PDB file of C-alpha atoms in Angstrom:
ATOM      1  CA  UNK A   1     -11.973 -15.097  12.430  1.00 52.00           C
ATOM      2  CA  UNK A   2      -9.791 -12.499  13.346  1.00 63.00           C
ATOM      3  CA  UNK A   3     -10.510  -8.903  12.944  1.00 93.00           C
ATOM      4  CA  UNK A   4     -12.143  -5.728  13.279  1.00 96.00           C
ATOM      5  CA  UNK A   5     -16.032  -5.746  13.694  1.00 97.00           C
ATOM      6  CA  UNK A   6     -18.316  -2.070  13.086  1.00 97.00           C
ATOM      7  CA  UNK A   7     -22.040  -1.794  14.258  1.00 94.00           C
ATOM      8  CA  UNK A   8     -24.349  -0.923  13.117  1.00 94.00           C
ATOM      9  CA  UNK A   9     -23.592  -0.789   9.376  1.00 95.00           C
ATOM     10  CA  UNK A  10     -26.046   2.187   8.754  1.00 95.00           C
ATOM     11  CA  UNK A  11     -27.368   4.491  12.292  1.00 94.00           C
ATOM     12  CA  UNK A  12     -30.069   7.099  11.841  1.00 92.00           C
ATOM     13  CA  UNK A  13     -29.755   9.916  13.964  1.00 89.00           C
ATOM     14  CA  UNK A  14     -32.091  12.801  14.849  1.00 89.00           C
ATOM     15  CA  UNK A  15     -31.898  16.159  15.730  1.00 84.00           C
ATOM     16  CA  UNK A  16     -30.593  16.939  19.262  1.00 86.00           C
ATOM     17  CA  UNK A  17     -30.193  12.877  20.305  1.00 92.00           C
ATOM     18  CA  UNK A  18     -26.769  11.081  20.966  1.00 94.00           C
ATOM     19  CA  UNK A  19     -25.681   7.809  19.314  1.00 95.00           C
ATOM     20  CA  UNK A  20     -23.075   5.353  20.110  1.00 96.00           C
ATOM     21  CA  UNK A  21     -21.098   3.014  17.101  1.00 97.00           C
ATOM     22  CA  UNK A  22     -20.061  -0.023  18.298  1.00 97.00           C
ATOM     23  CA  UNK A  23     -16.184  -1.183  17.842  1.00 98.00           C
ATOM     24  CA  UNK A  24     -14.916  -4.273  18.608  1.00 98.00           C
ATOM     25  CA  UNK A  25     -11.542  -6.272  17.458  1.00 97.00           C
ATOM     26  CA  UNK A  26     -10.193  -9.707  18.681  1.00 95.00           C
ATOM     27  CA  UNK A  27      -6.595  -8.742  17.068  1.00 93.00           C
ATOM     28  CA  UNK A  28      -5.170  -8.339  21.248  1.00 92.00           C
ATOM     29  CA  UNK A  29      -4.486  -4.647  19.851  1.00 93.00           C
ATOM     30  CA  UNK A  30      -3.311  -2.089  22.489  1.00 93.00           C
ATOM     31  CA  UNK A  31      -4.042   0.811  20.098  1.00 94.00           C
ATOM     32  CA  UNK A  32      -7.465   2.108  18.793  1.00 96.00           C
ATOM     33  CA  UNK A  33      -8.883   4.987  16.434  1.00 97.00           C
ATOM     34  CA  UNK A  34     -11.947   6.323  15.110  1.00 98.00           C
ATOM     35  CA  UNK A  35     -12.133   7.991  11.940  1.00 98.00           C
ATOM     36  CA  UNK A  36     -14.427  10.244  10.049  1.00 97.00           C
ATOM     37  CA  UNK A  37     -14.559  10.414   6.172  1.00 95.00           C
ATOM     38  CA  UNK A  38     -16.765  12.752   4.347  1.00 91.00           C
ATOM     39  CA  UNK A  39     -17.715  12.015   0.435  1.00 84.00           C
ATOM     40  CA  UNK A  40     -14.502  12.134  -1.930  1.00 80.00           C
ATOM     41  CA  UNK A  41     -12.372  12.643   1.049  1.00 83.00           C
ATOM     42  CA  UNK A  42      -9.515  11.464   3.159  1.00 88.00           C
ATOM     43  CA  UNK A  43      -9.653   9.963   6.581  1.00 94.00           C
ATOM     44  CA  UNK A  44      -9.693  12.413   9.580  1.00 94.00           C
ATOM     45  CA  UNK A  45      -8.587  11.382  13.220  1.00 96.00           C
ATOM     46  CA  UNK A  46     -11.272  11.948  15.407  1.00 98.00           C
ATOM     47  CA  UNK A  47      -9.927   9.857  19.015  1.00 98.00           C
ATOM     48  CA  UNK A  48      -6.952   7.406  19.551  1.00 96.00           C
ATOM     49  CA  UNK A  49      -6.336   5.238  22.375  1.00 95.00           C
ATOM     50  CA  UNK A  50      -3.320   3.879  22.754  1.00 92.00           C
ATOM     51  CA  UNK A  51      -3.761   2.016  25.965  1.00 92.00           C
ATOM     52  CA  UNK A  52      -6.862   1.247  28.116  1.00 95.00           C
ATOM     53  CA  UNK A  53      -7.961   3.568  30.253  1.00 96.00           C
ATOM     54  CA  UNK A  54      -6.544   6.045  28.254  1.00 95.00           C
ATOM     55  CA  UNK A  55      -7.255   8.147  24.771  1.00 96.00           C
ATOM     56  CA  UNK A  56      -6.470  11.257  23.333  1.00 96.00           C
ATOM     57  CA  UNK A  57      -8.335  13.626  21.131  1.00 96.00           C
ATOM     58  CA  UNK A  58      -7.448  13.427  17.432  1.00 96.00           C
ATOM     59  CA  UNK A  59      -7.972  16.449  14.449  1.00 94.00           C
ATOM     60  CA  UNK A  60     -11.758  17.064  15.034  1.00 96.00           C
ATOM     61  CA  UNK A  61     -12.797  15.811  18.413  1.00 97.00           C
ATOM     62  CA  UNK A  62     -15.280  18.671  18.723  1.00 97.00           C
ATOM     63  CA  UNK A  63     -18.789  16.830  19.434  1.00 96.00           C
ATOM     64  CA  UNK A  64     -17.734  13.271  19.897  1.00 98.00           C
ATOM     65  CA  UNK A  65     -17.056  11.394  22.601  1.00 98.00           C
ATOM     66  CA  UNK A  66     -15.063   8.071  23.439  1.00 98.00           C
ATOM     67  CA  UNK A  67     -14.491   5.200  26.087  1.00 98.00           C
ATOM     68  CA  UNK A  68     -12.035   2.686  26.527  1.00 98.00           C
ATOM     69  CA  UNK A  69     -12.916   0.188  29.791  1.00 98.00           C
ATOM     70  CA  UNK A  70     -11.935  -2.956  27.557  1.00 97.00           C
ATOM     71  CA  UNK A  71      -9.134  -3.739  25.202  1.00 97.00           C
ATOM     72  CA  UNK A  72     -11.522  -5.198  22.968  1.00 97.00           C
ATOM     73  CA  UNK A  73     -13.482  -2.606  22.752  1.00 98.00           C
ATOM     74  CA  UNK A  74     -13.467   1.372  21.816  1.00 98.00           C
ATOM     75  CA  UNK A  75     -17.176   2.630  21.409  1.00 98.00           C
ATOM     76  CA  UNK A  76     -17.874   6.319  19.996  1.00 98.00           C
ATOM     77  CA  UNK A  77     -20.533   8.506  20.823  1.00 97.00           C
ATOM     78  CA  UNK A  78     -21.829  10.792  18.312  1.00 96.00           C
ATOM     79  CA  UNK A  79     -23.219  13.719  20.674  1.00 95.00           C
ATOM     80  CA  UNK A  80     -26.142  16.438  19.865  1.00 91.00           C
ATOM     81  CA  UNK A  81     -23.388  19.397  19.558  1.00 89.00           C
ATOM     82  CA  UNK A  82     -21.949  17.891  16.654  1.00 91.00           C
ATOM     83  CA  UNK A  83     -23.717  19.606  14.172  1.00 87.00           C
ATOM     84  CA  UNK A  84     -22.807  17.978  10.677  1.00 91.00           C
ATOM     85  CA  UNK A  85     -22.583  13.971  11.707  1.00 93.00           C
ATOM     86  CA  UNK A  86     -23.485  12.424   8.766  1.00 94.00           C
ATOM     87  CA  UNK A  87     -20.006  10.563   7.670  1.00 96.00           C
ATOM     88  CA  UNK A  88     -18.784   7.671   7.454  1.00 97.00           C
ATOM     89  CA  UNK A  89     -17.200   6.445  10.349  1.00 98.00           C
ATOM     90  CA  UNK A  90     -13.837   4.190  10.269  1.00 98.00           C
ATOM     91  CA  UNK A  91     -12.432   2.143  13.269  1.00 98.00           C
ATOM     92  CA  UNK A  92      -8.596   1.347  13.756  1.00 97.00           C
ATOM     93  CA  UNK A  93      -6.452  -0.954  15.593  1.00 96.00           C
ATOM     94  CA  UNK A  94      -2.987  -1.153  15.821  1.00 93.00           C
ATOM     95  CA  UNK A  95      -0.288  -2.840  17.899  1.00 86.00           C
ATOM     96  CA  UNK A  96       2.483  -0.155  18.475  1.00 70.00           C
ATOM     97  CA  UNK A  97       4.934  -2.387  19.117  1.00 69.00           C
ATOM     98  CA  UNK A  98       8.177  -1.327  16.137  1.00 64.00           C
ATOM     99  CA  UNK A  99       7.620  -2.807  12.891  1.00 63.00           C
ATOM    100  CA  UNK A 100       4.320  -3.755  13.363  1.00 66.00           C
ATOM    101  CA  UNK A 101       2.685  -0.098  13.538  1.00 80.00           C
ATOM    102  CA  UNK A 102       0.327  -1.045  10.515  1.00 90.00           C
ATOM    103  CA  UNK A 103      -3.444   0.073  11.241  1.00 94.00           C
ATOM    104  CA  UNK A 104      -6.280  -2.118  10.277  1.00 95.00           C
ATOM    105  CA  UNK A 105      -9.567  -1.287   9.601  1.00 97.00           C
ATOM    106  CA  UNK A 106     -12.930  -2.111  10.327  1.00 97.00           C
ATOM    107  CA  UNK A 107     -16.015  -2.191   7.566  1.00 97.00           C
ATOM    108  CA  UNK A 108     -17.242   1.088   8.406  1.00 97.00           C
ATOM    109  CA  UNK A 109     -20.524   2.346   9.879  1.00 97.00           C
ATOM    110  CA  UNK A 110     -22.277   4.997   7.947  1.00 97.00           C
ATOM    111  CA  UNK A 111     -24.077   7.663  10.003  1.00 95.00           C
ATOM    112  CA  UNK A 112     -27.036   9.859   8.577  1.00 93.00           C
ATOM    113  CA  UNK A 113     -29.301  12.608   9.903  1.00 88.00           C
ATOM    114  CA  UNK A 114     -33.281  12.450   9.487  1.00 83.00           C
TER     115      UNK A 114
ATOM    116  CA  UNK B   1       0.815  23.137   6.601  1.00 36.00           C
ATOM    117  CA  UNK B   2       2.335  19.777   6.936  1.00 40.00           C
ATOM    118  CA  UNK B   3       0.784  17.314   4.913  1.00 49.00           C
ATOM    119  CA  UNK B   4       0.544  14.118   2.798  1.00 58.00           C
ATOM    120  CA  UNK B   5      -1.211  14.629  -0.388  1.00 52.00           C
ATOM    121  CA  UNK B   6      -1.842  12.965  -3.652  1.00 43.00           C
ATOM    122  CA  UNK B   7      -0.619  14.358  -7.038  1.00 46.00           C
ATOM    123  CA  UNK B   8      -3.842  13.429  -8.860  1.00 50.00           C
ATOM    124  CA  UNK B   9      -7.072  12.917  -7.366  1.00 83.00           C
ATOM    125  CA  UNK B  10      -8.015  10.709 -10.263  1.00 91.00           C
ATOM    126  CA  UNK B  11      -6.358   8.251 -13.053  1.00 93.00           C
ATOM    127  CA  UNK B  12      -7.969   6.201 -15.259  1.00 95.00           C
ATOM    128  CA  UNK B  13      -5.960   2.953 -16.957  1.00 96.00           C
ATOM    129  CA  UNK B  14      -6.516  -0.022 -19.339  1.00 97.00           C
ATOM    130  CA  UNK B  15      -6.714  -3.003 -18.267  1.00 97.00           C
ATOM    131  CA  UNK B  16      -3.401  -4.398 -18.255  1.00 97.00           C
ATOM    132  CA  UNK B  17      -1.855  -1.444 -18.252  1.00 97.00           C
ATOM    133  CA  UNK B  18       0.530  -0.510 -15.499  1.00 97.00           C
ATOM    134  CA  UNK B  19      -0.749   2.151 -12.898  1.00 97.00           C
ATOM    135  CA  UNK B  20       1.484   4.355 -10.720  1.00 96.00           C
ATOM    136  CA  UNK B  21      -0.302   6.008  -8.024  1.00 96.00           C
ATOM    137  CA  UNK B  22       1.410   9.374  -6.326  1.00 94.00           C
ATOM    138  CA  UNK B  23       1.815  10.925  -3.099  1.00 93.00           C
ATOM    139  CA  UNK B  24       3.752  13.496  -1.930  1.00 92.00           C
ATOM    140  CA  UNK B  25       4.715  14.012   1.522  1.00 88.00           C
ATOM    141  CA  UNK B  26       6.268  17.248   3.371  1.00 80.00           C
ATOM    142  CA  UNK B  27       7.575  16.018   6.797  1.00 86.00           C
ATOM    143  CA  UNK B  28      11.066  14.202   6.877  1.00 86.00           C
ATOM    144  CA  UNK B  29      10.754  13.393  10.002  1.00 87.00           C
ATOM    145  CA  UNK B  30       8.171  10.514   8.872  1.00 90.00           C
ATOM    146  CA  UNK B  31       9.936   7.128   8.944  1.00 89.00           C
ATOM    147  CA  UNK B  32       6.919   4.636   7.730  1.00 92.00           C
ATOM    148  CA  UNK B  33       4.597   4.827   5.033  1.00 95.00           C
ATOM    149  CA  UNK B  34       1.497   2.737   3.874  1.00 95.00           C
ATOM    150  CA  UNK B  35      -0.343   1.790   1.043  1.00 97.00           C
ATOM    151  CA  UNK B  36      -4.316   1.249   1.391  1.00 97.00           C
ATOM    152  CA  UNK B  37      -7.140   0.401  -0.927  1.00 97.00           C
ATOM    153  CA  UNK B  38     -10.584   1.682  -0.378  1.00 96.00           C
ATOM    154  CA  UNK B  39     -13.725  -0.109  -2.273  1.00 95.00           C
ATOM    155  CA  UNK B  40     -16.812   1.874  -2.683  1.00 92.00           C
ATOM    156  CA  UNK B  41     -18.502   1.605   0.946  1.00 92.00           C
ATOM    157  CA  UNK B  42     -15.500  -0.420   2.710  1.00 95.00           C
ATOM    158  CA  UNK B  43     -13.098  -0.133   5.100  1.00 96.00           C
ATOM    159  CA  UNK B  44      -9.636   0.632   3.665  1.00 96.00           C
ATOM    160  CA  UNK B  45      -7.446  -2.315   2.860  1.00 96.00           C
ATOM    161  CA  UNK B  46      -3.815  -2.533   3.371  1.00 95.00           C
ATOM    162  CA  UNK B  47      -1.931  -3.250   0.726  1.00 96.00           C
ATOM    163  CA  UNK B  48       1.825  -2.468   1.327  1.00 96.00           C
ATOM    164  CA  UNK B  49       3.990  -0.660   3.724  1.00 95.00           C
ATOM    165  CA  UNK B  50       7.613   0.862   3.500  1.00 95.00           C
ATOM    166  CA  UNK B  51       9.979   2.265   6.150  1.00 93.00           C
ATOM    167  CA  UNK B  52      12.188   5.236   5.499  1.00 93.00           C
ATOM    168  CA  UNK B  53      15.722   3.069   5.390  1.00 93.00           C
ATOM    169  CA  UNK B  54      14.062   1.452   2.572  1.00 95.00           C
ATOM    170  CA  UNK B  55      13.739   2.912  -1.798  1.00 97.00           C
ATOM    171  CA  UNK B  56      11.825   0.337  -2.555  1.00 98.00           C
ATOM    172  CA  UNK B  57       9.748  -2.868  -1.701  1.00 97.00           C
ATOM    173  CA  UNK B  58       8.024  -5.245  -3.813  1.00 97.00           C
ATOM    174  CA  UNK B  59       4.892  -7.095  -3.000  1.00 95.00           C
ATOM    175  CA  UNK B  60       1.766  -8.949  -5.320  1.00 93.00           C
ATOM    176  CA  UNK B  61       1.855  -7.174  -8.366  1.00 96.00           C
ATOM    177  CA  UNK B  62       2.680  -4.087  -6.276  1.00 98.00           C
ATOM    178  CA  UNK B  63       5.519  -2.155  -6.020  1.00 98.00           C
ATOM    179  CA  UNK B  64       5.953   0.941  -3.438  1.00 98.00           C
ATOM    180  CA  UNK B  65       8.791   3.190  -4.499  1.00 98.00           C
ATOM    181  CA  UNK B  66      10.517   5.671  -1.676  1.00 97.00           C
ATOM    182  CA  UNK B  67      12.465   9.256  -2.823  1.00 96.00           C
ATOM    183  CA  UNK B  68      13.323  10.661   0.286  1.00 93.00           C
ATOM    184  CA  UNK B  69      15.461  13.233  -1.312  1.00 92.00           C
ATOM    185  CA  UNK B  70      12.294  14.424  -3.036  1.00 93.00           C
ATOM    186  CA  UNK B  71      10.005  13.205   0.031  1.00 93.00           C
ATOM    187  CA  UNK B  72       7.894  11.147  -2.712  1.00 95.00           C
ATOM    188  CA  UNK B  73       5.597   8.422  -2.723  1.00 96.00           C
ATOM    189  CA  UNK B  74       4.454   5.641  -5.294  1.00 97.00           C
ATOM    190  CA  UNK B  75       2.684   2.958  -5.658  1.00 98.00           C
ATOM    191  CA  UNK B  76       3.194   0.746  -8.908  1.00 98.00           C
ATOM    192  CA  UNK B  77       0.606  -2.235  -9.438  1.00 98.00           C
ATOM    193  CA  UNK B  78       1.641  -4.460 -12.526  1.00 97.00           C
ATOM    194  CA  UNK B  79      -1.185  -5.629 -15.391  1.00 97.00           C
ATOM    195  CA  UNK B  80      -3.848  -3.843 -13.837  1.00 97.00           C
ATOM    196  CA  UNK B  81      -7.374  -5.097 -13.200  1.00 97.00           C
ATOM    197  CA  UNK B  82     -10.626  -4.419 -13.214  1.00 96.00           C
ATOM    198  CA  UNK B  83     -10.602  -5.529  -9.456  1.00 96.00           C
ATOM    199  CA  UNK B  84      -8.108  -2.925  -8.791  1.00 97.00           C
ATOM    200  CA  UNK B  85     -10.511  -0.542  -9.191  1.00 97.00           C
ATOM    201  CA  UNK B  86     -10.806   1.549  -5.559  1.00 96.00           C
ATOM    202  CA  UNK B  87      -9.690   4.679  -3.813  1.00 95.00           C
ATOM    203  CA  UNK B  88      -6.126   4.543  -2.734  1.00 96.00           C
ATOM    204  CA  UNK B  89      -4.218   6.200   0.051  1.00 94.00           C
ATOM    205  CA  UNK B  90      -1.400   6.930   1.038  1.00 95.00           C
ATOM    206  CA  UNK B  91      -0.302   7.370   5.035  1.00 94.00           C
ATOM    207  CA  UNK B  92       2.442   8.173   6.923  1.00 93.00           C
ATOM    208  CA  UNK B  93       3.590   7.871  10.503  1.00 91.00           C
ATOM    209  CA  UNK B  94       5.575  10.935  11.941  1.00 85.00           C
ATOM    210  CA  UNK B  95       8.025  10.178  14.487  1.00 79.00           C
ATOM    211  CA  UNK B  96       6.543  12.883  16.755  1.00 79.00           C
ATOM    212  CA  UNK B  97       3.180  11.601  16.328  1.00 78.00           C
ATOM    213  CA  UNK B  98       3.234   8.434  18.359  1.00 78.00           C
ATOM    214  CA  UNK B  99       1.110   5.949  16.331  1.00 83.00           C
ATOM    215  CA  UNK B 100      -0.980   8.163  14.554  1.00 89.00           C
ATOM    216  CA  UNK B 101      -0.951   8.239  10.769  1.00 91.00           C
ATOM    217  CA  UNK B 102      -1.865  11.094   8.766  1.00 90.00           C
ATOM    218  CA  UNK B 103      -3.786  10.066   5.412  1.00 91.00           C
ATOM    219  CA  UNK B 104      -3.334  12.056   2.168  1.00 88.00           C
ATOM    220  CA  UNK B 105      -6.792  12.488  -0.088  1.00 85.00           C
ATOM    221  CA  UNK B 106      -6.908   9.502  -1.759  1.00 91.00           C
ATOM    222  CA  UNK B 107      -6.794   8.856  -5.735  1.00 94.00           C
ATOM    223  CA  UNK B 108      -9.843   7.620  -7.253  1.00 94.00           C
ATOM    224  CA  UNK B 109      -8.450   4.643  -9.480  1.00 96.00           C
ATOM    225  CA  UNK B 110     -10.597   3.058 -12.858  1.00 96.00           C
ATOM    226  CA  UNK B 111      -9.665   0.166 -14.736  1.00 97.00           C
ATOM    227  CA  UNK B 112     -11.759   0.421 -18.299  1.00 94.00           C
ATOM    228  CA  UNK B 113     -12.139  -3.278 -19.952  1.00 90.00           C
TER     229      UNK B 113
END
């Protein structure tokens, strides 16, 4: 199948500690995003990269991090000096070739503070 | 600010009913616009897209109507269901923004039996 794949669904993080979420998509996308949605909320840009090797910080990069050594893959770190993680987190790919600029999502990972 | 925003953050229908969803949208320079569907603890769906030479496109029992003169936003889905039930958004792409889209809040969406 092709798609979008999130890991883990659910991540426990404590205080002070850095976590990675996993995204991977088969789709031969050139563009990825990560996304952050809080409770009854709309989707925030946190990172976009629209080529390997390359990314740019979105809306609220502040305390995240982001690689991009593979096509296939975009992985986000969650560091220690952002101080409100728990969110939902929402990965993006997208082929910005004209007319085909539609984003598709992956299932989400949900990220909570003990 | 610039934004993309959502006349009602909630709407409650029949089931089927027609539903029109809103969204309002303040930059002109945006020339493509999406539809998505959010379930409860899901990854937002797309549902239908529209470019800004278009007023209109028709897809599944779904209908996206474009007023650029009024830089509105609707979605239309026909003999709603219980299924349809979800968050929707609505996104746009600004021509200065490379690929990025810029969400509005979402409208909570409830189909009653």
């Amino acid at each position: 199948d092709g798609g979008i794949t999130q890991s883990p669904k659910y991540l426990f993080r404590k205080e002070g500690q850095n976590v990675t979420l996993s995204c991977e998509q088969n789709l031969n996308h050139d563009a990825m995003y990560w996304y952050r949605q809080d409770p009854g909320q709309g989707l925030r840009l946190i990172y976009y990269s629209q080529i390997v090797n390359d990314f740019q910080k979105g809306d609220i990069a502040e305390g995240y991090s982001v690689s991009r050594e593979k096509k296939e893959s975009f992985p986000l770190t969650v560091t220690s000096a952002q101080k409100n993680p728990t969110a939902f987190y929402l990965c993006a790919s997208s082929t910005p070739l004209t007319n085909q600029e539609t984003q598709y999502f992956g299932p989400g990972t949900r990220l909570l503070v003990l | 600010g610039e934004s993309v925003g959502l006349h009602l953050p909630t709407l409650s229908v029949q089931e089927g009913d027609n539903s029109i969803i809103n969204c309002a949208y303040s930059n002109s320079a945006s020339d493509y616009f999406i539809w998505y569907k959010q379930e409860s603890g899901k990854g937002p769906q797309f549902i239908i897209d529209i470019r800004s030479n278009m007023d209109k496109r028709q897809g599944q029992r779904v209908t996206v109507l474009l007023n650029k003169t009024v830089k509105h936003l609707s979605l239309q889905i026909a003999a709603t269901q219980p299924g349809d039930s979800a968050v929707y958004f609505c996104a746009e792409k600004r021509q200065t923004s490379g690929s990025r889209l810029t969400f509005g809040e979402g409208t909570q969406l409830t189909v009653n039996p």
